[in-house]
Coordinates of C-alpha atoms and ligand atoms in Angstrom, one line a residue:
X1 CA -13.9 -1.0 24.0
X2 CA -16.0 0.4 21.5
X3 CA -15.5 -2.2 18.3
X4 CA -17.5 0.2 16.3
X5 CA -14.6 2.5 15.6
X6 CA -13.4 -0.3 13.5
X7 CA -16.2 -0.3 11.6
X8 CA -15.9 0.6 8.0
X9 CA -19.8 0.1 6.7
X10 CA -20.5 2.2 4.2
X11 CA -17.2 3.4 3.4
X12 CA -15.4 3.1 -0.3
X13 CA -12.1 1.7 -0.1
X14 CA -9.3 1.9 -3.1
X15 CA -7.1 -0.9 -2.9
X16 CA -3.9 -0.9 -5.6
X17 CA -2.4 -4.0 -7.0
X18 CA -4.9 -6.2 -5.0
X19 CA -5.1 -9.1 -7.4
X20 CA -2.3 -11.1 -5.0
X21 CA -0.4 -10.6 -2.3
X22 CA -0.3 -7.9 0.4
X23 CA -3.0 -6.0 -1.5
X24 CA -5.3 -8.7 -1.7
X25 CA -5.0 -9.4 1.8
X26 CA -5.9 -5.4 2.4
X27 CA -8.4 -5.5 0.0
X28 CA -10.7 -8.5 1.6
X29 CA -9.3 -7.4 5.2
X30 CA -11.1 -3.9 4.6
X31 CA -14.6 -5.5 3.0
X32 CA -14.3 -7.6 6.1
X33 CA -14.6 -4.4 8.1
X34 CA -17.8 -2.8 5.9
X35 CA -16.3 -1.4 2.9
X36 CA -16.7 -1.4 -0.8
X37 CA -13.9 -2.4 -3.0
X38 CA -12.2 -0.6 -5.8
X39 CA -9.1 -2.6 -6.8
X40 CA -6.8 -0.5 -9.5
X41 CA -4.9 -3.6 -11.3
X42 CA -3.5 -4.4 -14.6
X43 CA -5.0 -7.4 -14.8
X44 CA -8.1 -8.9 -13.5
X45 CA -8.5 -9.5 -9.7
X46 CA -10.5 -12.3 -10.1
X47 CA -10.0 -14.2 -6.6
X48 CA -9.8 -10.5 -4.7
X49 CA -13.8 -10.2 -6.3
X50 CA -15.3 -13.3 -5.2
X51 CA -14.2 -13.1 -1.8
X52 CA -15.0 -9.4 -1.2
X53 CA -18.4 -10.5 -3.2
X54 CA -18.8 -13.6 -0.8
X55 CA -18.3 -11.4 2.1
X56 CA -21.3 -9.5 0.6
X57 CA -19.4 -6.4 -0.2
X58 CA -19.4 -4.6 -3.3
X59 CA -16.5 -5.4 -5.7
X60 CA -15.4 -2.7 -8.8
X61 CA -12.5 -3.8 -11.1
X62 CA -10.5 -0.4 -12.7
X63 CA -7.9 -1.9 -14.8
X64 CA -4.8 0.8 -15.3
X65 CA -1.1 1.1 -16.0
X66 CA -0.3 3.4 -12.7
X67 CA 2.9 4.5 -13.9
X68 CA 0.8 6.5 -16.8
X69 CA 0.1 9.9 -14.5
X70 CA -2.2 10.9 -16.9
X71 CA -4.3 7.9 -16.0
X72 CA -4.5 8.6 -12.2
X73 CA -7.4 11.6 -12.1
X74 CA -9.3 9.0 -14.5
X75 CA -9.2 6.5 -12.0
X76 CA -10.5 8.2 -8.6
X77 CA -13.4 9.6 -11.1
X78 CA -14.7 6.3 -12.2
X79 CA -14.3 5.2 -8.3
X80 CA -16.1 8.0 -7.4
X81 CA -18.7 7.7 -10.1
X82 CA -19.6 3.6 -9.2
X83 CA -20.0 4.1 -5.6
X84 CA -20.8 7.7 -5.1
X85 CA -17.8 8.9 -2.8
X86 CA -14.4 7.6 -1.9
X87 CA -13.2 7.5 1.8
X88 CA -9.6 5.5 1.5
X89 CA -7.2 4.9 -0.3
X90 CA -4.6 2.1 0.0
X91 CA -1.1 3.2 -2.1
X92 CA -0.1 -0.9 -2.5
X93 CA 0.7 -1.3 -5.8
X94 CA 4.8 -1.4 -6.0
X95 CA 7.8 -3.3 -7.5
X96 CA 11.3 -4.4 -7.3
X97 CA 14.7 -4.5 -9.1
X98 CA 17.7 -6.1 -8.5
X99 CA 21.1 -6.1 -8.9
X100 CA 24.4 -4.3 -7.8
X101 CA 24.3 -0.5 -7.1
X102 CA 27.3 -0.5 -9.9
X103 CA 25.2 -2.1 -12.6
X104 CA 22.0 -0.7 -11.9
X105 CA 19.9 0.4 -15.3
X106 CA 18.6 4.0 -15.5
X107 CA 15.5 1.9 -16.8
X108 CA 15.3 -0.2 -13.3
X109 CA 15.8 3.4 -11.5
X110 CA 12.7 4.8 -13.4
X111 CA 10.6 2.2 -13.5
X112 CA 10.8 1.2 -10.1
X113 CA 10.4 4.9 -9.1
X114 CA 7.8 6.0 -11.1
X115 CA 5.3 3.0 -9.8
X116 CA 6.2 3.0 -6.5
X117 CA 6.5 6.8 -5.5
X118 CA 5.5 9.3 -8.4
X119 CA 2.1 7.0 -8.5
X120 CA 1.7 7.2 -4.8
X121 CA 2.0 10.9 -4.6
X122 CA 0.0 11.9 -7.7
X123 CA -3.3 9.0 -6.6
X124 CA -2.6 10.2 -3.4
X125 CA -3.6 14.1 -4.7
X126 CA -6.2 12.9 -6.6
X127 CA -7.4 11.1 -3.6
X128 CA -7.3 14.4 -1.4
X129 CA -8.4 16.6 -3.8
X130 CA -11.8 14.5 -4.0
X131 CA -12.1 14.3 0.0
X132 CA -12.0 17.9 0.1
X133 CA -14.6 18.1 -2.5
X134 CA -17.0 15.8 -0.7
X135 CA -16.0 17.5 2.6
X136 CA -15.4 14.4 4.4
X137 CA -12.7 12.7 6.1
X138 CA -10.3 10.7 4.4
X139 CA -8.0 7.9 4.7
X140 CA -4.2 7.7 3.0
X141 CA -2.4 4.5 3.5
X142 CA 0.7 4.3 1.7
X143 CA 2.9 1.0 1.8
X144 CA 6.3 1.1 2.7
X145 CA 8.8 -1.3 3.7
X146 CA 12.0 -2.1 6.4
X147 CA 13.8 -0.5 3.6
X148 CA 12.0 2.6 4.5
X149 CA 14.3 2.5 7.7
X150 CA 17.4 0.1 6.4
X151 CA 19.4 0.3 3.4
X152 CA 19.3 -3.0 2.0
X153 CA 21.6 -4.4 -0.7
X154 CA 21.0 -4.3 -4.4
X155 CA 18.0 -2.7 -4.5
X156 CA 18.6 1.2 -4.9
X157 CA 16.0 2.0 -6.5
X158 CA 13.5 0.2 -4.4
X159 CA 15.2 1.6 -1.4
X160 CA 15.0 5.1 -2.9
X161 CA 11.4 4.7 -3.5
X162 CA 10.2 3.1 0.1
X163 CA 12.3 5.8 1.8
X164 CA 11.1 8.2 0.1
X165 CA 7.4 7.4 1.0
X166 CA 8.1 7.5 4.6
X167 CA 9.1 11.4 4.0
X168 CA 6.5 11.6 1.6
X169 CA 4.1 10.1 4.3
X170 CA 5.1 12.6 6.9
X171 CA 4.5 16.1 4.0
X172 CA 1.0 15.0 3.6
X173 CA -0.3 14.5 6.3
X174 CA 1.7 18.1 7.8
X175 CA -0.4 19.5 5.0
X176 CA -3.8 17.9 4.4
X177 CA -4.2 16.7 8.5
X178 CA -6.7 20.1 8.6
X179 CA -8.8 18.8 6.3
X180 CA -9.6 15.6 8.3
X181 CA -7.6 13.6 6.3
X182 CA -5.0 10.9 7.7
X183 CA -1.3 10.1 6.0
X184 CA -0.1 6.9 7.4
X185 CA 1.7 3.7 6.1
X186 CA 2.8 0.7 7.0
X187 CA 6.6 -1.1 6.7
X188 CA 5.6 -4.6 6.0
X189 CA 8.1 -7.3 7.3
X190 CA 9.5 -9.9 5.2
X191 CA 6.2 -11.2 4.0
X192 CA 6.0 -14.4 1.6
X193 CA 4.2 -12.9 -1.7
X194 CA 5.5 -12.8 -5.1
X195 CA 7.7 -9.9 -4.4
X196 CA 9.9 -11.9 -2.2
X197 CA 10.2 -15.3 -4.5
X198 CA 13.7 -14.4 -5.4
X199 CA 14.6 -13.9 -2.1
X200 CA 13.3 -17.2 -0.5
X201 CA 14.3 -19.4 -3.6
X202 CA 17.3 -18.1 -2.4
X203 CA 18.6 -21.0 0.5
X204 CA 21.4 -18.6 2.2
X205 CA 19.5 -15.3 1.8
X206 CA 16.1 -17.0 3.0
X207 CA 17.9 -18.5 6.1
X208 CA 19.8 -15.8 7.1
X209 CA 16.3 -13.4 7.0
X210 CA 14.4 -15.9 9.3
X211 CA 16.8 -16.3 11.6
X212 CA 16.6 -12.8 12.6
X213 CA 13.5 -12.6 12.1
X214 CA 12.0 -12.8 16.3
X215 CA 8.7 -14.4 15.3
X216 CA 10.8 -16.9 13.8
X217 CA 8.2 -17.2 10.8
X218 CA 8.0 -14.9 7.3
X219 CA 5.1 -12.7 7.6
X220 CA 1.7 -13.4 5.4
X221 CA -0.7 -11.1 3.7
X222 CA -3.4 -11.7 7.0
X223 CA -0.6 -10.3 9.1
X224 CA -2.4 -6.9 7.3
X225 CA -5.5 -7.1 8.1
X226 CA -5.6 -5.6 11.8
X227 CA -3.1 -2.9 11.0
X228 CA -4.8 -2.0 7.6
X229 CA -8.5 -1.6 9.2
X230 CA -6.9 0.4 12.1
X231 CA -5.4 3.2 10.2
X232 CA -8.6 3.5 7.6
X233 CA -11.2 3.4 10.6
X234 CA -11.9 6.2 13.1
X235 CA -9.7 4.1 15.3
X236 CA -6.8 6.1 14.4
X237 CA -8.2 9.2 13.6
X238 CA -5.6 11.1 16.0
X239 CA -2.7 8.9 14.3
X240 CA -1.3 10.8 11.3
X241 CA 2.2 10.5 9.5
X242 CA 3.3 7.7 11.3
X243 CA 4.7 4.3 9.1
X244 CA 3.6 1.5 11.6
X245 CA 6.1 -1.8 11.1
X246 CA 4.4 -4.9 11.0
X247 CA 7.3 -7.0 11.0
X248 CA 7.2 -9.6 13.2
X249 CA 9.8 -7.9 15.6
X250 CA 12.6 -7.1 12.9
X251 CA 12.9 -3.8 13.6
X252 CA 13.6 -4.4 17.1
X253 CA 16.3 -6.5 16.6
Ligands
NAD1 P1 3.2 -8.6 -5.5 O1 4.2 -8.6 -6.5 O2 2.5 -9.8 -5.1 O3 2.1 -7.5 -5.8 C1 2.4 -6.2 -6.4 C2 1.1 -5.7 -7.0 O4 1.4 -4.5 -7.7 C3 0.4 -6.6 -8.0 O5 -1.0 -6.5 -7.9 C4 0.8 -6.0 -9.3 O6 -0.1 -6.3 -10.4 C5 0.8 -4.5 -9.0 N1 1.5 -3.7 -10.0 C6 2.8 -3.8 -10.3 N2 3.1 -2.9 -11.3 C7 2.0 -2.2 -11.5 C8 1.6 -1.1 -12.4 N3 2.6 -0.6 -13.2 N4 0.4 -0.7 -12.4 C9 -0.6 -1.2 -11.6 N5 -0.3 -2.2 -10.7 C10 0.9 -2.7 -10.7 O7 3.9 -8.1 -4.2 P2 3.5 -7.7 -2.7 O8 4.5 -8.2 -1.8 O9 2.1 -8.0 -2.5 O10 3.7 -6.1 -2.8 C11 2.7 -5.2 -2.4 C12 3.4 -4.0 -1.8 O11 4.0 -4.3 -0.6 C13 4.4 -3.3 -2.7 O12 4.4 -1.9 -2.6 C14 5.7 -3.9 -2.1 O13 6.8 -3.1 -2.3 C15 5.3 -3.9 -0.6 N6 6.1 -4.7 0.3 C16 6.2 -6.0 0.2 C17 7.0 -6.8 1.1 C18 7.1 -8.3 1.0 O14 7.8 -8.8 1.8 N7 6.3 -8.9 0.2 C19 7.7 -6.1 2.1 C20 7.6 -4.7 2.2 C21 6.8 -4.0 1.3

């Protein structure tokens, strides 16, 4: 088996929200690889840095606010500008809100929205237009959730939002998969990050998840790395508009 498709030397990698969590995870799995990091964060990504640095990788901090559209062109230009080219781009960066459908605040609609699919579509353009320009191939991946395929309780706007970028997912890479460029994502599990806190400080909600969870364990940021280098590598260059679950067998259930 040739490892070397997996190989991502030499390639520039955007990473959103990579300071913790699932997008720190991404972010060191993909300098493992080869690649050059650019991690788009509000606030520093400190940790993220020293171990894509340590790995001997190049490391570039953009700090942004992602739900400012207006900020998003500025963004792939600097990327561009620091390393010369840009080859993938990891949509991670994403939010939630909760409480009941009933009660739910136009603000939690828009903010949760605007971050986690307005941002996605309008980096993700950016993204494309510049791959075009370069005339090279290009990696999408967008991050999407079980909530992409389940409906979930008092989170509507979150629900909305990862639906939607399964759809979303499936439009871009229809249109841009002539140019070389691959639209994937992947449906992250129940994965123990801040996102989730609520969740597992919650005794009944926490049990009830694991026990139907089949790998009998919450997932962790390095459950990632393998599915993240596959879809930005010429591994899965045939593979477009597909949301892979990495879910430790939820789905299935
Ligand atoms: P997290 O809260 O640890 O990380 C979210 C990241 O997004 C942080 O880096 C944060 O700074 C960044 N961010 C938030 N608002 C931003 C903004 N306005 N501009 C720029 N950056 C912003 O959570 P996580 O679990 O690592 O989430 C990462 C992605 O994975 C999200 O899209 C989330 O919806 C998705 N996801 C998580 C789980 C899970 O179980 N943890 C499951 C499915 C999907």
């Amino acid at each position: 088996m040739p490892l070397k498709l997996f190989d991502l030397s030499g390639k520039v990698a955007i990473v959103t929200g990579c300071n913790t969590g699932l997008g720190q995870g991404m972010a060191v799995a993909l300098a493992q690889a080869g690649a050059d990091i650019v991690g788009v964060n509000r606030t520093a990504a400190v940790a993220t840095a020293a171990e894509v640095s340590a790995l001997g990788r190049r490391f570039h901090e953009i700090r942004a606010e992602l739900t400012n559209m207006a900020r998003l062109p500025t963004v792939m230009e600097e990327a561009c500008q620091t390393f010369g080219r840009i080859d993938i781009l990891v949509n991670n960066a994403g939010i939630i809100r909760r409480a009941d459908a009933l009660d739910f605040s136009e603000q939690d609609w828009d903010a949760v929205i605007n971050l986690n699919l307005k941002a996605v579509f309008f980096l993700s353009q950016a993204a494309a237009r510049r791959f075009i320009a370069q005339q090279s191939p290009g990696k999408i991946i967008n991050i999407a959730s079980m909530l992409s395929f389940q409906g979930g309780v008092r989170v509507p706007s979150y629900t909305a939002s990862k639906s939607a970028v399964l759809g979303l997912t499936r439009l871009l890479a229809c249109e841009w998969a002539a140019h070389r460029i691959n639209v994937n994502a992947i449906a992250p599990g129940y994965m123990v990050t801040n996102n989730t806190a609520t969740l597992r400080d919650d005794a009944k909600r926490s049990a009830e998840i694991l026990g139907r969870i089949p790998a009998n364990r919450w997932g962790t940021p390095d459950d990632l790395a393998g599915p993240v280098v596959f879809l930005a590598s010429a591994a899965s260059d045939y593979v477009n508009g597909y949301t892979l679950a990495v879910d430790g067998g939820w789905l299935a259930r």
